[in-house]
Amino acid sequence: MAIKKSELYSSIWKSCDELRGGMDASQYKDYILILLFVKYVTDKYEGQKDASIYIPAGASFKDIGKLKGNPNIGEEINKVLEKLAFENGLNGVIDTVDFQDDAKLGKGKARQDRLTNLVAIFENENLDFSKNRIGGDDLLGDAYEYLMRHFATESGKSKGQFYTPAEVSRVIAKIIGIHQSKSQMQTLYDPTCGSGSLLLKAADEAPHGISICGQEMDISTYALARMNMILHNQPSHDIRQENTLSHPQFTEDQTGALKTFDFAVANPPFSSKAWTNGVNVKNDPYRRFDGYGAPPDKNGDYAFLLHLVRSLKSDGKGAIILPHGVLFRGNAEGEIRKNIIKRGYLKGIIGLPANLFYGTGIPACIIVLDKENAAGRKGIFMIDAGKGFAKDGNKNRLRQQDIHKIVDIFNKQMEMANYSRLVPVEEIAVNGYNLNIPRYIDTQEPEDIHDIRAHLCGGIPAYDIDALRDYWEQFPSLKDALFTFAPGKGYYALKIPQLEIKQTIFSHPGFVNYIREVDAVFASWKNRHALQLKQLDIDNKPKQIIHRLAEDILQAFASLKLIDKYDIYQHLMTYWLYIMQDDVYMISLDGWNARLSLVKNKKDEWDCDLVPKALVINRYFEQEQKDHRQLEADRDDLTRQKEEMEEEHGGEDGVLEAFKSDSGKVSRGMVLDRIKEIRNDKEAEEELGVLNGYLLLSEREAEANKKIKEAKGALDKKVIVRYRDLSQEEIKTLVVDDKWLSAISMEVKNEMERISQRLTRRINELVERYDVPLSALSREVEDLSERVNGHLKKMGLEW
C-alpha cells in the first residue's frame, strides 16, 4: 500500500524522537539528515553502473542496518560513512558528525539502543526511495525541506539561520527572471547559501537547467547544502566552504577578481557586527566598495549587498533578503544606497511581514537587482506585502495566495492601491534617497470617522454608505432596497427592520444573480478539469496537476468583482496540501484502488484513505444513513431526558444525589438496590417514582445504543461488500466528484456567504452607531429623571 506523502514526512520526523534530549535540534539534525542521505543514495544508486554516487561494498545503508544491536554500532557507522565519503569525494560532508559521541548519544547500552532504534526507523518498507522522483516530483527532496523547516523551528533564534523559508525562496525564484534563462550554461550564485534551499528553489525555475554555485561559511551547514544538492538531483553543483566576505571562493584565475554570474540570490545573516574580520575594507582587492562607499564597521548588511552587486554580470539579475533598516538608515549606508539607486541597479523592493525568518523576528525586505535595464530605469517598483501572512506556531508564514499575489504584481509591474507602486526616482531623490516603503505606499486602514450631526440628529452619513460602492456597483438596486433618504441633506435611514438586513441582501435579485454567476464560473472550471482528473494514473505528475488547476482557477475568477481570486486560489491550495496531494500521490503509486485499512488507535474501526467510508455511505446507502441518524436522534432525546432528571433531582437534597459514583455519574446498580429496598414503603412513593422513571430512561437509552451498534454493524457489512464491488469508474466518481470537487465547491460557496456577512456586518454597525440620536437620549434622560423625582416625592423626599 502506498504511504501518504504527509505520512512519509512525519515518519522521518519521528526519527528525531530517538535523539531529542541529548542535544539541540541544530545538532541532531546532522545525524538524521546524514542517515537520510545514505538511505537515499543506497536505494537510488546501489548496483548501478556509472551512477553519480558510487556505493562500494560495505558502505551502504544496508550495511548500517546490519549493525543494529551491535555494541560498537556508533564506531561501525562512522567507518561506513568514511568509506562512502572517500569513494565519492564527500569528505567533510557526510563524515562530519561522530556516531560514537558519548556526550550527545550516551554511553554503552544507551547509545547502542538509541542508534539501533534510529536505524530501524529508516528501514521502514515505506521509506523506499528507489523511485524517488514520482512523475517528476522530488518526493525525497520535499521531505528534506520538511525536515529542514522543522529543524529550523526547533533550533532557536540563534541557530535557525541555515534555512530560508521555502515560501520566501519561491517568491525570489519567480521574480528575478530566471524563468527566462536560455541555457544550462548560465549561472546561478548564492554567496551565503546556508543549506541550499534558496538556490534550489531558484534553480527549479530554470526551464533548461542552470549551473549552481554557492558558498557557505559554517562547515556543518556547508555539508547540509552538499547533501541537499544531491538529494534534489543537482549532481553538477559547485558548493564551497569559507567566509564569503573575507575569502570569496569564486574568483577569476587570471585576475583574482570576483567571478560574475547571470543570476544571484542571497539571504545573509542580518546586521552582522563582525563582517570586517579578515576584510580589507579600505583597499578591498575585489573592489566591492569602489564607487559606493564602505559599509559601517558594525553592520554588514550593505557589505553583502555590494558583494552581490559586484558578482552580477553586466546584464545580471538577482535578489537579496535584508532587514528593513537598509531602506532608510543614513550616514555611510545612506550614501551607498544613493549610489546604487543612481546607477539604476535597483529594480524593486518587496516589504515582507515580520517574524518570517528563523534567526530573527524583525521584518525584512527583498531587494531586487537588475543590471540589464539599469540605464533606462526611471523608477523603483515597491510592494508592501507586510499584512499578507498566516500564523504558523510562533512564526508567521506567507500563504500560497500571498506568494502568488506578490509574484503577479511584481512581474507585471501592476500598481494597486495600498499595496504596490512604481515610484519615480525623482520622488525618491526629493526624499533624500530614503526607500522606507510607508513613505510611498499608504497601507493604513482609513479611519472610521464618527459624524457629530448624525449622533445629534440621527441618520446614517451618506459618505459611509457611498464607501460601500463596490457592492452598489455590483447590485445597483440593492441600496434602494435597504435605505431611504433621511431628513437633512447627505443622510440615509434604514428602510427595513434591522433584523431583515441579511435576508434582504441574500434574497435580492442582484445577489441571487451574482451567486449564479459565481456558480457558473466554478462549474465551468470544474467541467474543464473533472475529466482530466479522472484520467490520472500511475506515474502522473502531481506538481504539474496542481499548477494547472491553480492557475486556471485564478484566471477563471479574475473577472469577478467582490470575490478575491487569490482567496479562491488559497482554498484550492490548502485543500491540496492537506487532502488532495496525498490522494494524487497514492494514485501515482497504486492507481485507483480503494483499499480498506484499520484506523490507528481505534479498535475495530476501518476506513479507506483514498475513498473514505462516508463517501460510499452518502452515495449508495442514503436510506440506511437516514435510519441510523433517526436512531441516534431518538437516543439523544432519551439522553437529554435523563440529564434533565439528573439536573432536577441530583442536587444536594435531590433523590439521585446519593447514588452518584466518584465520577459524578448516577450508578444504575445503586438505583436498583434502592428500588428493591423501598418497593413496599408507602412513605417513599415519591422517591420510588423518581427512581423508576430514571431507571426506565436508562434502560431505554441502553436499548437505543444497542440498536445503533447493531445498525452500524449491519451497515458496515454492506459497505465492505460495496467496496469490493466498486469499479474504477465508480472510484473515480467518488474521489473526483464527491470528494475533491465537492470540497472545493463548498469553499467557494462559503466565500459568497462571507461577502453577504461583510456587508451585513457593516450596515448593522452603522445603524447601531446612529440609531438613537442625542436628542432622543436627552428626552429619555429627562423622562427618567421625572419618574425618579416622582417616586422620591411619594417617599417624602424633595430635591
Coordinates of N, CA and C in Angstrom, one line a residue, residues 355-425:
N355 N 8.6 38.5 11.5 CA 8.6 37.2 12.1 C 8.5 36.0 11.1
L356 N 9.1 36.2 9.9 CA 9.0 35.1 8.9 C 10.2 34.2 9.1
F357 N 11.4 34.8 9.5 CA 12.6 34.1 9.4 C 13.0 33.4 10.8
Y358 N 13.8 32.4 10.7 CA 14.0 31.6 11.9 C 15.1 32.2 12.8
G359 N 16.0 33.1 12.3 CA 17.0 33.7 13.1 C 16.6 35.0 13.7
T360 N 15.5 35.6 13.3 CA 15.1 36.9 13.8 C 13.6 37.1 13.7
G361 N 13.1 38.0 14.5 CA 11.6 38.3 14.3 C 11.4 39.6 13.6
I362 N 12.4 40.3 13.3 CA 12.2 41.7 12.7 C 11.8 41.5 11.3
P363 N 11.0 42.5 10.8 CA 10.6 42.5 9.4 C 11.8 42.6 8.4
A364 N 11.6 42.0 7.3 CA 12.7 42.1 6.3 C 12.1 42.5 4.9
C365 N 13.0 42.7 4.0 CA 12.5 43.0 2.6 C 13.4 42.3 1.6
I366 N 12.9 42.2 0.4 CA 13.6 41.6 -0.7 C 14.1 42.8 -1.6
I367 N 15.4 42.9 -1.8 CA 15.9 43.9 -2.7 C 16.2 43.2 -4.0
V368 N 15.5 43.7 -5.1 CA 15.6 43.1 -6.4 C 16.5 43.9 -7.3
L369 N 17.6 43.3 -7.8 CA 18.6 43.9 -8.6 C 18.5 43.5 -10.1
D370 N 18.7 44.5 -11.0 CA 18.7 44.2 -12.4 C 19.6 45.2 -13.1
K371 N 20.8 44.6 -13.5 CA 21.8 45.5 -14.2 C 21.4 45.7 -15.7
E372 N 20.7 44.7 -16.3 CA 20.5 44.7 -17.7 C 19.7 46.0 -18.1
N373 N 18.8 46.4 -17.4 CA 17.9 47.5 -17.7 C 18.2 48.8 -16.9
A374 N 19.4 48.8 -16.3 CA 19.8 49.9 -15.4 C 19.8 51.2 -16.0
A375 N 20.3 51.3 -17.3 CA 20.5 52.6 -17.9 C 19.2 53.4 -18.1
G376 N 18.1 52.7 -18.4 CA 16.9 53.4 -18.7 C 15.9 53.4 -17.5
R377 N 16.4 53.0 -16.4 CA 15.4 52.9 -15.2 C 15.0 54.2 -14.7
K378 N 13.8 54.5 -14.6 CA 13.2 55.8 -14.2 C 12.5 55.7 -12.8
G379 N 12.3 54.4 -12.4 CA 11.6 54.3 -11.1 C 11.9 53.0 -10.4
I380 N 11.5 52.8 -9.2 CA 11.7 51.6 -8.4 C 10.3 51.1 -8.0
F381 N 10.1 49.8 -8.4 CA 8.8 49.2 -8.1 C 8.7 48.7 -6.6
M382 N 7.8 49.2 -5.9 CA 7.7 48.8 -4.5 C 6.4 48.1 -4.2
I383 N 6.5 47.1 -3.3 CA 5.3 46.3 -2.8 C 5.4 46.3 -1.3
D384 N 4.3 46.6 -0.7 CA 4.2 46.4 0.8 C 3.3 45.2 1.0
A385 N 4.0 44.0 1.2 CA 3.2 42.8 1.5 C 3.2 42.4 2.9
G386 N 3.4 43.4 3.8 CA 3.6 43.1 5.2 C 2.4 42.6 5.9
K387 N 1.2 42.7 5.3 CA 0.0 42.3 6.0 C -0.5 40.9 5.5
G388 N 0.1 40.4 4.5 CA -0.4 39.1 4.0 C 0.4 37.9 4.5
F389 N -0.2 37.2 5.5 CA 0.5 36.1 6.1 C -0.5 35.3 7.0
A390 N 0.0 34.1 7.4 CA -0.8 33.3 8.3 C 0.1 33.0 9.5
K391 N -0.5 32.8 10.7 CA 0.2 32.4 11.8 C 0.6 30.9 11.7
D392 N 1.8 30.5 12.0 CA 2.2 29.1 12.0 C 3.0 28.8 13.2
G393 N 2.4 28.4 14.3 CA 3.1 28.3 15.6 C 3.5 29.6 16.1
N394 N 4.8 29.7 16.4 CA 5.3 31.0 16.9 C 5.9 31.9 15.8
K395 N 5.7 31.4 14.5 CA 6.2 32.2 13.4 C 5.1 32.6 12.5
N396 N 5.4 33.6 11.6 CA 4.4 33.9 10.6 C 4.9 33.2 9.3
R397 N 3.9 33.0 8.4 CA 4.2 32.3 7.1 C 3.4 32.9 6.0
L398 N 4.1 33.1 4.9 CA 3.4 33.5 3.7 C 2.5 32.4 3.2
R399 N 1.3 32.7 2.9 CA 0.3 31.7 2.3 C 0.6 31.6 0.8
Q400 N 0.0 30.6 0.2 CA 0.1 30.4 -1.2 C -0.4 31.6 -2.0
Q401 N -1.5 32.2 -1.5 CA -2.1 33.3 -2.1 C -1.2 34.6 -2.0
D402 N -0.5 34.7 -0.9 CA 0.4 35.8 -0.7 C 1.5 35.7 -1.7
I403 N 2.1 34.5 -1.9 CA 3.2 34.3 -2.8 C 2.8 34.7 -4.2
H404 N 1.6 34.1 -4.6 CA 1.2 34.3 -6.0 C 0.8 35.8 -6.3
K405 N 0.3 36.5 -5.3 CA -0.1 37.9 -5.5 C 1.2 38.7 -5.6
I406 N 2.2 38.5 -4.7 CA 3.4 39.2 -4.8 C 4.1 39.0 -6.2
V407 N 4.1 37.8 -6.6 CA 4.8 37.5 -7.9 C 4.0 38.1 -9.1
D408 N 2.7 37.9 -9.1 CA 1.9 38.5 -10.2 C 2.1 40.0 -10.3
I409 N 2.0 40.7 -9.1 CA 2.0 42.1 -9.1 C 3.4 42.6 -9.5
F410 N 4.4 42.0 -9.0 CA 5.8 42.4 -9.3 C 6.2 42.2 -10.7
N411 N 5.9 41.0 -11.2 CA 6.3 40.7 -12.6 C 5.6 41.5 -13.6
K412 N 4.3 41.8 -13.3 CA 3.5 42.6 -14.3 C 3.6 44.1 -14.0
Q413 N 4.4 44.4 -12.9 CA 4.6 45.8 -12.5 C 3.2 46.6 -12.4
M414 N 2.3 45.9 -11.8 CA 0.9 46.5 -11.6 C 0.8 47.3 -10.4
E415 N 0.3 48.5 -10.5 CA 0.1 49.4 -9.4 C -1.3 49.0 -8.8
M416 N -1.3 48.9 -7.4 CA -2.5 48.6 -6.7 C -2.6 49.4 -5.5
A417 N -3.7 50.1 -5.3 CA -3.9 51.0 -4.1 C -3.5 50.3 -2.8
N418 N -2.7 50.9 -2.0 CA -2.3 50.5 -0.7 C -1.5 49.2 -0.7
Y419 N -1.0 48.8 -1.9 CA -0.2 47.6 -2.0 C 1.1 47.8 -2.8
S420 N 1.0 48.4 -4.0 CA 2.2 48.4 -4.9 C 2.2 49.7 -5.6
R421 N 3.4 50.2 -6.0 CA 3.5 51.4 -6.8 C 4.9 51.5 -7.4
L422 N 4.9 52.0 -8.6 CA 6.2 52.3 -9.3 C 6.6 53.8 -8.9
V423 N 7.6 53.9 -8.1 CA 7.9 55.2 -7.5 C 9.0 55.8 -8.4
P424 N 8.8 57.0 -8.9 CA 9.8 57.7 -9.8 C 11.1 58.0 -9.0
V425 N 12.2 57.8 -9.6 CA 13.5 58.1 -9.0 C 13.5 59.6 -8.5

